[in-house]
PDB file of C-alpha atoms in Angstrom:
ATOM      1  CA  UNK A 199      17.745 -17.089  -7.532  1.00 54.00           C
ATOM      2  CA  UNK A 200      16.635 -17.928 -11.128  1.00 65.00           C
ATOM      3  CA  UNK A 201      14.736 -15.552 -13.451  1.00 71.00           C
ATOM      4  CA  UNK A 202      13.175 -15.706 -16.673  1.00 72.00           C
ATOM      5  CA  UNK A 203      14.872 -13.707 -19.282  1.00 76.00           C
ATOM      6  CA  UNK A 204      14.073 -12.983 -22.918  1.00 74.00           C
ATOM      7  CA  UNK A 205      17.208 -13.007 -25.090  1.00 76.00           C
ATOM      8  CA  UNK A 206      15.962 -11.880 -28.467  1.00 70.00           C
ATOM      9  CA  UNK A 207      12.609 -13.628 -28.791  1.00 69.00           C
ATOM     10  CA  UNK A 208      13.898 -16.670 -26.830  1.00 76.00           C
ATOM     11  CA  UNK A 209      13.067 -17.184 -23.086  1.00 76.00           C
ATOM     12  CA  UNK A 210      15.627 -18.524 -20.774  1.00 78.00           C
ATOM     13  CA  UNK A 211      15.967 -19.604 -17.559  1.00 79.00           C
ATOM     14  CA  UNK A 212      19.020 -17.761 -16.017  1.00 81.00           C
ATOM     15  CA  UNK A 213      20.645 -17.622 -12.483  1.00 80.00           C
ATOM     16  CA  UNK A 214      23.815 -16.121 -10.907  1.00 79.00           C
ATOM     17  CA  UNK A 215      25.361 -17.648  -7.764  1.00 85.00           C
ATOM     18  CA  UNK A 216      29.141 -16.921  -5.944  1.00 85.00           C
ATOM     19  CA  UNK A 217      31.641 -19.294  -6.201  1.00 84.00           C
ATOM     20  CA  UNK A 218      35.256 -18.896  -4.704  1.00 82.00           C
ATOM     21  CA  UNK A 219      36.809 -17.939  -8.161  1.00 79.00           C
ATOM     22  CA  UNK A 220      33.765 -15.358  -8.905  1.00 81.00           C
ATOM     23  CA  UNK A 221      30.586 -16.552 -10.172  1.00 85.00           C
ATOM     24  CA  UNK A 222      28.472 -19.301 -11.756  1.00 86.00           C
ATOM     25  CA  UNK A 223      26.165 -18.389 -14.362  1.00 85.00           C
ATOM     26  CA  UNK A 224      23.315 -20.857 -14.702  1.00 84.00           C
ATOM     27  CA  UNK A 225      21.696 -20.984 -18.091  1.00 82.00           C
ATOM     28  CA  UNK A 226      18.904 -23.500 -18.904  1.00 78.00           C
ATOM     29  CA  UNK A 227      20.385 -26.259 -16.764  1.00 80.00           C
ATOM     30  CA  UNK A 228      23.841 -25.661 -17.816  1.00 85.00           C
ATOM     31  CA  UNK A 229      26.483 -24.028 -15.640  1.00 88.00           C
ATOM     32  CA  UNK A 230      29.357 -21.926 -16.415  1.00 87.00           C
ATOM     33  CA  UNK A 231      32.179 -20.349 -14.269  1.00 89.00           C
ATOM     34  CA  UNK A 232      32.639 -16.632 -15.079  1.00 90.00           C
ATOM     35  CA  UNK A 233      34.305 -13.437 -14.008  1.00 89.00           C
ATOM     36  CA  UNK A 234      33.231  -9.979 -15.048  1.00 87.00           C
ATOM     37  CA  UNK A 235      35.667  -7.271 -14.349  1.00 89.00           C
ATOM     38  CA  UNK A 236      35.639  -3.479 -15.530  1.00 91.00           C
ATOM     39  CA  UNK A 237      37.875  -2.819 -18.410  1.00 90.00           C
ATOM     40  CA  UNK A 238      40.325  -0.023 -19.056  1.00 88.00           C
ATOM     41  CA  UNK A 239      38.535   1.518 -21.810  1.00 84.00           C
ATOM     42  CA  UNK A 240      34.939   1.629 -19.963  1.00 85.00           C
ATOM     43  CA  UNK A 241      34.066  -1.591 -21.203  1.00 89.00           C
ATOM     44  CA  UNK A 242      33.820  -4.881 -19.375  1.00 91.00           C
ATOM     45  CA  UNK A 243      35.976  -8.262 -19.528  1.00 91.00           C
ATOM     46  CA  UNK A 244      34.521 -11.257 -19.341  1.00 90.00           C
ATOM     47  CA  UNK A 245      36.422 -14.520 -18.350  1.00 90.00           C
ATOM     48  CA  UNK A 246      34.647 -17.572 -19.050  1.00 87.00           C
ATOM     49  CA  UNK A 247      36.609 -20.927 -18.956  1.00 80.00           C
ATOM     50  CA  UNK A 248      39.877 -20.028 -21.016  1.00 83.00           C
ATOM     51  CA  UNK A 249      38.250 -17.432 -23.100  1.00 89.00           C
ATOM     52  CA  UNK A 250      38.397 -13.688 -22.249  1.00 91.00           C
ATOM     53  CA  UNK A 251      35.877 -11.238 -24.137  1.00 91.00           C
ATOM     54  CA  UNK A 252      35.459  -7.511 -24.085  1.00 91.00           C
ATOM     55  CA  UNK A 253      31.981  -6.458 -23.898  1.00 91.00           C
ATOM     56  CA  UNK A 254      29.844  -2.983 -23.485  1.00 91.00           C
ATOM     57  CA  UNK A 255      26.746  -3.079 -21.391  1.00 88.00           C
ATOM     58  CA  UNK A 256      24.086  -0.754 -21.122  1.00 87.00           C
ATOM     59  CA  UNK A 257      20.887  -1.007 -19.009  1.00 85.00           C
ATOM     60  CA  UNK A 258      17.504   0.745 -19.016  1.00 83.00           C
ATOM     61  CA  UNK A 259      14.744  -0.654 -16.678  1.00 79.00           C
ATOM     62  CA  UNK A 260      14.125  -4.413 -17.469  1.00 77.00           C
ATOM     63  CA  UNK A 261      16.316  -4.243 -20.606  1.00 81.00           C
ATOM     64  CA  UNK A 262      20.279  -4.995 -20.956  1.00 85.00           C
ATOM     65  CA  UNK A 263      21.988  -4.589 -24.130  1.00 86.00           C
ATOM     66  CA  UNK A 264      25.309  -6.578 -24.297  1.00 87.00           C
ATOM     67  CA  UNK A 265      27.777  -5.643 -27.483  1.00 88.00           C
ATOM     68  CA  UNK A 266      30.048  -8.540 -28.057  1.00 87.00           C
ATOM     69  CA  UNK A 267      32.092  -9.652 -31.005  1.00 85.00           C
ATOM     70  CA  UNK A 268      30.310  -6.778 -33.251  1.00 86.00           C
ATOM     71  CA  UNK A 269      26.892  -8.065 -32.269  1.00 87.00           C
ATOM     72  CA  UNK A 270      24.296  -6.464 -29.917  1.00 87.00           C
ATOM     73  CA  UNK A 271      22.251  -8.792 -27.711  1.00 83.00           C
ATOM     74  CA  UNK A 272      18.889  -7.744 -26.091  1.00 85.00           C
ATOM     75  CA  UNK A 273      18.398  -9.331 -22.773  1.00 81.00           C
ATOM     76  CA  UNK A 274      15.181  -8.364 -20.831  1.00 79.00           C
ATOM     77  CA  UNK A 275      14.002  -9.533 -17.519  1.00 74.00           C
ATOM     78  CA  UNK A 276      10.498 -11.036 -17.744  1.00 68.00           C
ATOM     79  CA  UNK A 277       8.551 -11.187 -14.466  1.00 65.00           C
ATOM     80  CA  UNK A 278       7.119 -14.263 -13.641  1.00 59.00           C
ATOM     81  CA  UNK A 279       3.493 -13.099 -13.507  1.00 56.00           C
ATOM     82  CA  UNK A 280       3.940 -11.405 -16.851  1.00 57.00           C
ATOM     83  CA  UNK A 281       5.485 -14.664 -18.513  1.00 56.00           C
ATOM     84  CA  UNK A 282       2.325 -16.594 -17.173  1.00 53.00           C
ATOM     85  CA  UNK A 283      -0.202 -14.099 -18.781  1.00 51.00           C
ATOM     86  CA  UNK A 284       2.045 -14.277 -22.031  1.00 51.00           C
ATOM     87  CA  UNK A 285       2.086 -18.229 -21.955  1.00 50.00           C
ATOM     88  CA  UNK A 286      -1.872 -18.103 -21.281  1.00 48.00           C
ATOM     89  CA  UNK A 287      -2.254 -15.834 -24.456  1.00 48.00           C
ATOM     90  CA  UNK A 288      -0.173 -17.977 -26.584  1.00 44.00           C
ATOM     91  CA  UNK A 289       1.757 -16.619 -29.619  1.00 44.00           C
ATOM     92  CA  UNK A 290      -1.323 -14.592 -30.845  1.00 48.00           C
ATOM     93  CA  UNK A 291       0.041 -11.239 -29.900  1.00 60.00           C
ATOM     94  CA  UNK A 292      -0.917  -8.861 -32.499  1.00 83.00           C
ATOM     95  CA  UNK A 293       0.751  -5.627 -31.786  1.00 87.00           C
ATOM     96  CA  UNK A 294       4.751  -5.408 -31.881  1.00 89.00           C
ATOM     97  CA  UNK A 295       5.493  -2.824 -29.407  1.00 89.00           C
ATOM     98  CA  UNK A 296       8.798  -0.709 -28.908  1.00 87.00           C
ATOM     99  CA  UNK A 297      10.953  -2.232 -25.973  1.00 80.00           C
ATOM    100  CA  UNK A 298      12.622   1.187 -25.392  1.00 84.00           C
ATOM    101  CA  UNK A 299      12.272   4.782 -26.834  1.00 90.00           C
ATOM    102  CA  UNK A 300      14.164   5.111 -30.084  1.00 91.00           C
ATOM    103  CA  UNK A 301      13.947   5.739 -33.725  1.00 94.00           C
ATOM    104  CA  UNK A 302      13.144   3.568 -36.951  1.00 95.00           C
ATOM    105  CA  UNK A 303      16.222   3.072 -39.028  1.00 94.00           C
ATOM    106  CA  UNK A 304      14.852   0.602 -41.683  1.00 95.00           C
ATOM    107  CA  UNK A 305      11.578  -1.024 -42.539  1.00 95.00           C
ATOM    108  CA  UNK A 306      11.501  -4.329 -44.030  1.00 95.00           C
ATOM    109  CA  UNK A 307       7.850  -5.065 -44.323  1.00 96.00           C
ATOM    110  CA  UNK A 308       4.762  -3.250 -45.677  1.00 95.00           C
ATOM    111  CA  UNK A 309       0.982  -3.604 -45.141  1.00 95.00           C
ATOM    112  CA  UNK A 310      -0.580  -6.873 -46.456  1.00 94.00           C
ATOM    113  CA  UNK A 311       2.970  -8.687 -46.589  1.00 95.00           C
ATOM    114  CA  UNK A 312       2.718 -12.102 -45.254  1.00 95.00           C
ATOM    115  CA  UNK A 313       5.549 -12.678 -42.396  1.00 93.00           C
ATOM    116  CA  UNK A 314       6.980 -15.930 -40.750  1.00 90.00           C
ATOM    117  CA  UNK A 315       7.930 -16.170 -37.163  1.00 85.00           C
ATOM    118  CA  UNK A 316      11.471 -14.864 -36.829  1.00 85.00           C
ATOM    119  CA  UNK A 317      11.504 -12.793 -39.968  1.00 90.00           C
ATOM    120  CA  UNK A 318      12.914  -9.311 -39.683  1.00 92.00           C
ATOM    121  CA  UNK A 319      10.209  -6.370 -39.301  1.00 94.00           C
ATOM    122  CA  UNK A 320      12.269  -3.487 -38.639  1.00 93.00           C
ATOM    123  CA  UNK A 321      15.438  -2.255 -37.303  1.00 92.00           C
ATOM    124  CA  UNK A 322      15.240   0.606 -34.573  1.00 91.00           C
ATOM    125  CA  UNK A 323      18.016   2.572 -32.863  1.00 91.00           C
ATOM    126  CA  UNK A 324      18.275   3.381 -29.146  1.00 86.00           C
ATOM    127  CA  UNK A 325      21.173   4.506 -27.075  1.00 81.00           C
ATOM    128  CA  UNK A 326      23.186   4.308 -30.359  1.00 82.00           C
ATOM    129  CA  UNK A 327      22.667   0.731 -30.771  1.00 83.00           C
ATOM    130  CA  UNK A 328      20.592  -0.995 -33.192  1.00 86.00           C
ATOM    131  CA  UNK A 329      18.087  -3.591 -32.654  1.00 86.00           C
ATOM    132  CA  UNK A 330      16.189  -5.830 -35.013  1.00 87.00           C
ATOM    133  CA  UNK A 331      12.490  -6.453 -34.219  1.00 88.00           C
ATOM    134  CA  UNK A 332      11.467 -10.121 -35.666  1.00 87.00           C
ATOM    135  CA  UNK A 333       7.823 -11.217 -36.113  1.00 87.00           C
ATOM    136  CA  UNK A 334       6.739 -13.294 -33.171  1.00 83.00           C
ATOM    137  CA  UNK A 335       4.464 -15.539 -35.073  1.00 84.00           C
ATOM    138  CA  UNK A 336       3.288 -16.121 -38.931  1.00 88.00           C
ATOM    139  CA  UNK A 337       0.798 -13.698 -40.003  1.00 91.00           C
ATOM    140  CA  UNK A 338      -0.066 -10.684 -42.376  1.00 94.00           C
ATOM    141  CA  UNK A 339       1.134  -7.088 -41.654  1.00 95.00           C
ATOM    142  CA  UNK A 340      -2.024  -5.369 -40.951  1.00 94.00           C
ATOM    143  CA  UNK A 341      -0.534  -1.908 -40.200  1.00 94.00           C
ATOM    144  CA  UNK A 342       2.996  -0.334 -40.050  1.00 96.00           C
ATOM    145  CA  UNK A 343       2.621   2.321 -37.512  1.00 95.00           C
ATOM    146  CA  UNK A 344       6.163   4.097 -37.906  1.00 95.00           C
ATOM    147  CA  UNK A 345       8.035   5.477 -40.811  1.00 94.00           C
ATOM    148  CA  UNK A 346      11.987   5.498 -41.228  1.00 94.00           C
ATOM    149  CA  UNK A 347      13.518   8.377 -39.206  1.00 94.00           C
ATOM    150  CA  UNK A 348      10.447   8.399 -37.041  1.00 95.00           C
ATOM    151  CA  UNK A 349      11.018   8.531 -33.317  1.00 95.00           C
ATOM    152  CA  UNK A 350       9.004   6.760 -30.702  1.00 94.00           C
ATOM    153  CA  UNK A 351       8.397   6.083 -27.027  1.00 92.00           C
ATOM    154  CA  UNK A 352       8.634   2.921 -24.984  1.00 87.00           C
ATOM    155  CA  UNK A 353       5.569   0.648 -25.704  1.00 86.00           C
ATOM    156  CA  UNK A 354       4.418   2.377 -28.864  1.00 91.00           C
ATOM    157  CA  UNK A 355       2.806   0.165 -31.176  1.00 92.00           C
ATOM    158  CA  UNK A 356       5.277  -0.216 -34.305  1.00 94.00           C
ATOM    159  CA  UNK A 357       3.475  -3.006 -36.406  1.00 95.00           C
ATOM    160  CA  UNK A 358       0.249  -4.908 -36.136  1.00 93.00           C
ATOM    161  CA  UNK A 359       0.201  -8.592 -37.071  1.00 92.00           C
ATOM    162  CA  UNK A 360      -3.142 -10.161 -38.096  1.00 90.00           C
ATOM    163  CA  UNK A 361      -3.721 -14.122 -38.706  1.00 84.00           C
ATOM    164  CA  UNK A 362      -3.542 -15.324 -42.263  1.00 76.00           C
ATOM    165  CA  UNK A 363      -7.094 -15.854 -44.007  1.00 66.00           C
ATOM    166  CA  UNK A 364      -7.787 -19.619 -43.949  1.00 54.00           C
ATOM    167  CA  UNK A 365      -8.705 -20.522 -47.503  1.00 52.00           C
ATOM    168  CA  UNK A 366     -11.287 -23.437 -47.586  1.00 52.00           C
TER     169      UNK A 366
END
């Protein structure tokens, strides 16, 4: 069965099927043979082709955090109906919300600042892992709702965007 997942801000079609050797990971039309085994230090060992990687995995609800080679990746299950609703909305989302409870580590923007899609807005910490939140589209920061060190709940509004004024 295939599902939609967000890796960072990018949507991917991902599926997993069994094979004689372990599993097959299907990502955006490509197939990769893998084995994921528990490691000795509480981590996981991923065998993919001839590569062997050690990774840490933390899961909360629809969110999975994978720490690999010094980087943390945020993988989020996206329900098919939610994905369709977001597609109908387009990229006009104005409220950037917390994907999990956490605290603000650093803030990279201020009210009135122009941002481009993919630009870092802030860095938050949750479950001892840092996550960088980026702008989902071009716009102007209308409001920053959190301050460094402040804690917040899941779905709390962190930053609000507004469209850039059109100059005629």
